[in-house]
Amino acid sequence: MTVKDILETLEWGPAPESDKFAREWLENHGPDFGMYINGAWVKPKSGDNFETHNPATGELLGTISQAGKPEVDAAVAAARAALPGWSSSPGHVRARYLYAIARQVQKHHRLLAVIETLDNGKPVRETRDADVPLVARHFYHHAGWAQLFDETFPGYGPVGVCGQVIPWNFPLLMLAWKIAPALAAGNTVVLKPAEFTSISALAFAAICDSIGLPPGVVNIVTGDGLTGACITEHEDIDKVAFTGSTEVGRIIRKATAGTGKGLTLELGGKSPFIVFEDADIDSAIEGLVNAIWFNQGQVCCAGSRLLVQESISEVFHEKLRSRMSKLRVGNPMDKAVDMGAIVDESQRKIIADLCQLGCDEGGAMWQPDTEMPDTGCFFPPTLFTNVSPSSTIVQEEIFGPVLVALTFRTHKEAIALANNTRYGLAGSVWSQDIDTALEVARSIRAGAIWVNCTNQFDANAGFGGYRESGFGREGGREGMFAYMRPVSKLTETSTSSKISTNSTPSASGAESIDRTAKMYISGKQKRPDGGYTLDINGPNGLVGEVGRGNRKDIRDAVEAACGATKWANVNAHSRAQVLYYIAENLEQRGAEYAARLSSMTGCSDEDATNEVADSVAEWFRWAAWCDKYDGAVHETTMHGLVLAVNEALGVAGVTCPNQRPLHGFTRLVAPLLAMGNTVIAIPSESHPLSATDLYQVLETSDLPGGVLNIVTGIHSEFVGDLAAHDGVDSMWVGAGDIAEVQIASVTNMKRVWKADTGASDAEILRQATHVKNIWLPHGL
Ligand code: NAD
Ligand code: MN
């Protein structure tokens, strides 16, 4: 046998990582683990606990405390008490603590990696090379935001006490994503790890303790979903951050609705992995292995839907099968293993059941005859072909090592298939053609797009979803906003908002009484579906009438807005031109509008004139912003460019306030239009006529039909329908009860903002957009 023969036949031998340090640590801190509350280790009064296992072996690692309401109360009280001191400590001081945490994470790199692997079952190669380095990077990076906080985020402060609930798939990394930005911005936290994987969070608490972090700034409580609910429903928590299943996300969305708590949700995904015929096929195969078999596919942004161009699909699937046959499944402590254990038997069963369902629905399941461990909780790499876009396993997140494969012919079809999902977390595009790559990247509705790469993460690039994948970003400048709130209002205060009842209405207001009241839908005036009208009275009697909108009017308006979303692709300069034009047309009829305002609201002529002038200025302001709300190029650890693009939310519904009705309408509607959204605007309930008067202005400006739709009437009769509509991506509540809107919109978990006409331009712009990060690695 020659050396060449040996090399060709050589199999990987086992390369086990030592678990010595980790065992010692478990012995010293366990086997019966407490929790970290107010800088001390405590056990629950109830004495309740549960076991945590190594899923690769079934071995018992220890028992974890089950926190109840008393422990959560204590943790929240500790965080509350620590808040004034922590939030008022200089950014530099917070930076030093975050920096110290980062250093300790690096120092205990190996211990943390092994603990994570023992408790979760993921390969130690991943915890060592991905999870833990990213954790350290996250704390280093956010030490920087703490240091630069005052200069970078003027007008913003911390939200307060944050309740954070995280999943088991990246236990320590998800903790870092939550705690680092929270502390950087001056918040204090109560965090609960997932019940399958609590140990690394406790090791983290030990690190916080060792660096002398002030008591109460970080509190770690352990327990199951009941403990989670104690946190997310706690009345003294200011903000909830959750990562996990869409199901629980929905529960939390409902529980927090109307409580005034801040909320960010990072939920599931069914992210497309799109391969064009001009892709570098071998790289795409390697990328795909990472996309769906990294962490056994238990990744929210996993590239779980393969879309391959038909011309290469046979070759591609063939190469894929042969690559799958080479994946090694086994003991995650073995550094030569590609796939470790599934986190728990319950999760393995979910995966197996979904695969069975896939077969029952006619899918063709293929698994390589990979050698599988005899014991422990493992699942082989799995490929499904012969599925259709509507198959359950193509629509539902499996959260396991299961890939579903579809094909497409044209670019257009690829984009349509990619977006045929209620999720929008990530996407991966493979093509050597720059036009294809960038056009498709821009067209996928998701928060992170990887061009010729996949699963790229960095502390300086925001990660988070569109649509039912949730809202809010983690990482980077955009992620900091999840842990801040405006503390001062930067815009002009209203000239006058007093409604005086003794001023004389002007004559021209009354002239319009006989106008037939209509809605404005799809660029046309349309009679209200129900045929009813409402009288609009001013202080001196009837001023006019408006249509009384109903759910059908809302449906029509949403349909029109959904059909007009090309507005987002109209270039910023052209959008600005339209907004300037509206301003000009409004100004020309200024006297008429002022008269209308005073007859409707009873304000003085001077106030009315000022309000019209302010509204004209408002249209100018947002026209100006159209091409000036730039994105960013993030500096990350990847060689290449990461473009953070501010994109339109899509279809936005907005309820407008009664106060200064014309200005309020303009201050909310104009920025949404400026950023490329299409809008269903519900004007002031009591003073809607200045909005309906706008129909003529809109008709003479070049606003495309459907971009702005206006439905008048009694808000409570249809705003719930608007909030519940799946076609609406976001709601701005400028009038009425935000709780109702939040509850009604639980179905598709749209982003809801308590729209404030006094908010700064910067805050309004942020609320009118979401950030997509496009990763463009390059190299020769
Ligand atoms: P889960 O959503 O049930 O649990 C996530 C966290 O929420 C855990 O810490 C859990 O204790 C807590 N929790 C559960 N019920 C709660 C409640 N009512 N109120 C507050 N907190 C609550 O997720 P899971 O059971 O660990 O996994 C189930 C499915 O979730 C998986 O199959 C997968 O599809 C999905 N998942 C997604 C992600 C992600 O990153 N997007 C991560 C893990 C799991
Ligand atoms: Mn475990």
mmCIF file of C-alpha atoms in Angstrom, residues 528-672:
data_model
loop_
_atom_site.group_PDB
_atom_site.id
_atom_site.type_symbol
_atom_site.label_atom_id
_atom_site.label_comp_id
_atom_site.label_asym_id
_atom_site.label_seq_id
_atom_site.Cartn_x
_atom_site.Cartn_y
_atom_site.Cartn_z
ATOM 1 C CA PRO A 528 -68.887 54.484 0.875
ATOM 2 C CA ASP A 529 -69.833 50.839 0.557
ATOM 3 C CA GLY A 530 -72.610 51.067 3.120
ATOM 4 C CA GLY A 531 -74.035 54.182 1.505
ATOM 5 C CA TYR A 532 -74.144 55.983 4.847
ATOM 6 C CA THR A 533 -72.761 59.372 5.658
ATOM 7 C CA LEU A 534 -71.861 61.176 8.847
ATOM 8 C CA ASP A 535 -72.504 64.786 9.651
ATOM 9 C CA ILE A 536 -69.446 66.719 10.663
ATOM 10 C CA ASN A 537 -70.248 69.514 13.021
ATOM 11 C CA GLY A 538 -68.189 72.476 14.029
ATOM 12 C CA PRO A 539 -68.844 74.698 17.020
ATOM 13 C CA ASN A 540 -71.460 76.529 14.957
ATOM 14 C CA GLY A 541 -73.264 73.583 13.511
ATOM 15 C CA LEU A 542 -73.008 71.439 10.410
ATOM 16 C CA VAL A 543 -69.848 71.905 8.367
ATOM 17 C CA GLY A 544 -70.072 69.016 5.968
ATOM 18 C CA GLU A 545 -70.427 65.319 5.727
ATOM 19 C CA VAL A 546 -68.174 62.354 5.135
ATOM 20 C CA GLY A 547 -68.681 58.772 4.154
ATOM 21 C CA ARG A 548 -69.163 56.303 6.973
ATOM 22 C CA GLY A 549 -66.588 53.650 6.186
ATOM 23 C CA ASN A 550 -67.051 49.994 6.919
ATOM 24 C CA ARG A 551 -65.010 46.826 6.639
ATOM 25 C CA LYS A 552 -65.625 46.557 2.891
ATOM 26 C CA ASP A 553 -64.200 50.038 2.342
ATOM 27 C CA ILE A 554 -61.183 48.967 4.364
ATOM 28 C CA ARG A 555 -60.771 45.824 2.266
ATOM 29 C CA ASP A 556 -60.944 47.865 -0.927
ATOM 30 C CA ALA A 557 -58.445 50.367 0.406
ATOM 31 C CA VAL A 558 -56.015 47.656 1.486
ATOM 32 C CA GLU A 559 -56.337 45.936 -1.865
ATOM 33 C CA ALA A 560 -55.571 49.217 -3.613
ATOM 34 C CA ALA A 561 -52.566 49.815 -1.357
ATOM 35 C CA CYS A 562 -51.282 46.277 -1.903
ATOM 36 C CA GLY A 563 -51.568 46.772 -5.643
ATOM 37 C CA ALA A 564 -49.563 49.995 -5.569
ATOM 38 C CA THR A 565 -46.435 48.833 -3.757
ATOM 39 C CA LYS A 566 -44.380 49.583 -6.886
ATOM 40 C CA TRP A 567 -44.258 53.025 -5.255
ATOM 41 C CA ALA A 568 -41.333 51.729 -3.209
ATOM 42 C CA ASN A 569 -39.373 51.272 -6.431
ATOM 43 C CA VAL A 570 -40.081 54.736 -7.736
ATOM 44 C CA ASN A 571 -36.776 56.508 -7.272
ATOM 45 C CA ALA A 572 -36.455 58.806 -4.291
ATOM 46 C CA HIS A 573 -36.091 61.925 -6.401
ATOM 47 C CA SER A 574 -39.357 61.220 -8.184
ATOM 48 C CA ARG A 575 -41.168 60.496 -4.933
ATOM 49 C CA ALA A 576 -39.888 63.813 -3.632
ATOM 50 C CA GLN A 577 -41.230 65.576 -6.715
ATOM 51 C CA VAL A 578 -44.703 64.230 -6.048
ATOM 52 C CA LEU A 579 -44.604 65.337 -2.411
ATOM 53 C CA TYR A 580 -43.396 68.825 -3.350
ATOM 54 C CA TYR A 581 -46.196 69.022 -5.845
ATOM 55 C CA ILE A 582 -48.757 68.167 -3.164
ATOM 56 C CA ALA A 583 -47.253 70.893 -0.980
ATOM 57 C CA GLU A 584 -47.548 73.424 -3.793
ATOM 58 C CA ASN A 585 -51.132 72.535 -4.591
ATOM 59 C CA LEU A 586 -52.065 72.684 -0.952
ATOM 60 C CA GLU A 587 -50.461 76.061 -0.525
ATOM 61 C CA GLN A 588 -52.347 77.483 -3.479
ATOM 62 C CA ARG A 589 -55.590 76.697 -1.735
ATOM 63 C CA GLY A 590 -54.316 77.709 1.672
ATOM 64 C CA ALA A 591 -57.095 80.200 2.430
ATOM 65 C CA GLU A 592 -59.752 77.630 1.688
ATOM 66 C CA TYR A 593 -58.094 75.098 3.959
ATOM 67 C CA ALA A 594 -57.681 77.595 6.768
ATOM 68 C CA ALA A 595 -61.356 78.483 6.553
ATOM 69 C CA ARG A 596 -62.259 74.852 6.671
ATOM 70 C CA LEU A 597 -60.120 74.261 9.725
ATOM 71 C CA SER A 598 -61.598 77.113 11.704
ATOM 72 C CA SER A 599 -65.154 76.223 10.833
ATOM 73 C CA MET A 600 -64.524 72.597 11.720
ATOM 74 C CA THR A 601 -62.488 72.961 14.892
ATOM 75 C CA GLY A 602 -63.399 76.464 15.979
ATOM 76 C CA CYS A 603 -59.783 77.526 16.089
ATOM 77 C CA SER A 604 -58.866 81.147 15.432
ATOM 78 C CA ASP A 605 -58.166 82.283 11.881
ATOM 79 C CA GLU A 606 -54.578 82.803 12.862
ATOM 80 C CA ASP A 607 -54.220 79.298 14.204
ATOM 81 C CA ALA A 608 -55.881 77.925 11.115
ATOM 82 C CA THR A 609 -53.537 79.827 8.838
ATOM 83 C CA ASN A 610 -50.593 78.625 10.867
ATOM 84 C CA GLU A 611 -51.763 75.042 10.701
ATOM 85 C CA VAL A 612 -52.043 75.161 6.944
ATOM 86 C CA ALA A 613 -48.593 76.715 6.712
ATOM 87 C CA ASP A 614 -47.209 74.020 9.017
ATOM 88 C CA SER A 615 -48.817 71.341 6.877
ATOM 89 C CA VAL A 616 -47.338 72.748 3.707
ATOM 90 C CA ALA A 617 -43.966 72.833 5.449
ATOM 91 C CA GLU A 618 -44.508 69.252 6.524
ATOM 92 C CA TRP A 619 -44.965 68.079 2.924
ATOM 93 C CA PHE A 620 -41.788 69.980 2.028
ATOM 94 C CA ARG A 621 -39.953 68.407 4.933
ATOM 95 C CA TRP A 622 -40.768 64.851 3.946
ATOM 96 C CA ALA A 623 -40.168 65.546 0.293
ATOM 97 C CA ALA A 624 -36.709 66.643 1.381
ATOM 98 C CA TRP A 625 -36.174 63.465 3.387
ATOM 99 C CA CYS A 626 -37.061 61.166 0.459
ATOM 100 C CA ASP A 627 -33.499 60.880 -0.811
ATOM 101 C CA LYS A 628 -31.677 61.644 2.431
ATOM 102 C CA TYR A 629 -32.462 58.801 4.772
ATOM 103 C CA ASP A 630 -29.411 56.860 3.786
ATOM 104 C CA GLY A 631 -28.627 53.348 4.841
ATOM 105 C CA ALA A 632 -25.147 52.347 5.873
ATOM 106 C CA VAL A 633 -22.229 50.184 4.943
ATOM 107 C CA HIS A 634 -21.453 48.205 8.053
ATOM 108 C CA GLU A 635 -17.938 47.280 9.041
ATOM 109 C CA THR A 636 -18.092 43.615 9.997
ATOM 110 C CA THR A 637 -15.659 40.759 10.403
ATOM 111 C CA MET A 638 -16.478 39.497 6.905
ATOM 112 C CA HIS A 639 -14.310 40.549 3.972
ATOM 113 C CA GLY A 640 -16.754 42.396 1.800
ATOM 114 C CA LEU A 641 -19.558 44.890 1.993
ATOM 115 C CA VAL A 642 -22.580 44.721 4.250
ATOM 116 C CA LEU A 643 -25.194 47.129 2.999
ATOM 117 C CA ALA A 644 -27.826 48.162 5.488
ATOM 118 C CA VAL A 645 -30.686 49.402 3.355
ATOM 119 C CA ASN A 646 -33.688 51.248 4.767
ATOM 120 C CA GLU A 647 -36.654 49.687 3.027
ATOM 121 C CA ALA A 648 -40.330 50.570 2.987
ATOM 122 C CA LEU A 649 -42.461 48.545 5.374
ATOM 123 C CA GLY A 650 -44.966 47.894 2.603
ATOM 124 C CA VAL A 651 -48.577 48.695 3.325
ATOM 125 C CA ALA A 652 -49.180 50.917 6.344
ATOM 126 C CA GLY A 653 -52.415 51.809 8.080
ATOM 127 C CA VAL A 654 -52.528 55.056 10.046
ATOM 128 C CA THR A 655 -55.137 56.614 12.308
ATOM 129 C CA CYS A 656 -54.801 60.372 12.530
ATOM 130 C CA PRO A 657 -55.390 62.552 15.573
ATOM 131 C CA ASN A 658 -58.135 65.104 16.122
ATOM 132 C CA GLN A 659 -55.699 67.693 17.315
ATOM 133 C CA ARG A 660 -54.675 70.037 14.496
ATOM 134 C CA PRO A 661 -56.282 67.597 12.078
ATOM 135 C CA LEU A 662 -54.629 68.741 8.856
ATOM 136 C CA HIS A 663 -51.176 68.953 10.337
ATOM 137 C CA GLY A 664 -51.562 65.684 12.249
ATOM 138 C CA PHE A 665 -52.631 63.897 9.080
ATOM 139 C CA THR A 666 -49.700 65.320 7.154
ATOM 140 C CA ARG A 667 -47.084 64.659 9.812
ATOM 141 C CA LEU A 668 -47.976 60.956 9.788
ATOM 142 C CA VAL A 669 -48.956 60.277 6.189
ATOM 143 C CA ALA A 670 -46.233 62.219 4.389
ATOM 144 C CA PRO A 671 -43.236 60.365 5.915
ATOM 145 C CA LEU A 672 -44.800 56.993 5.182
#
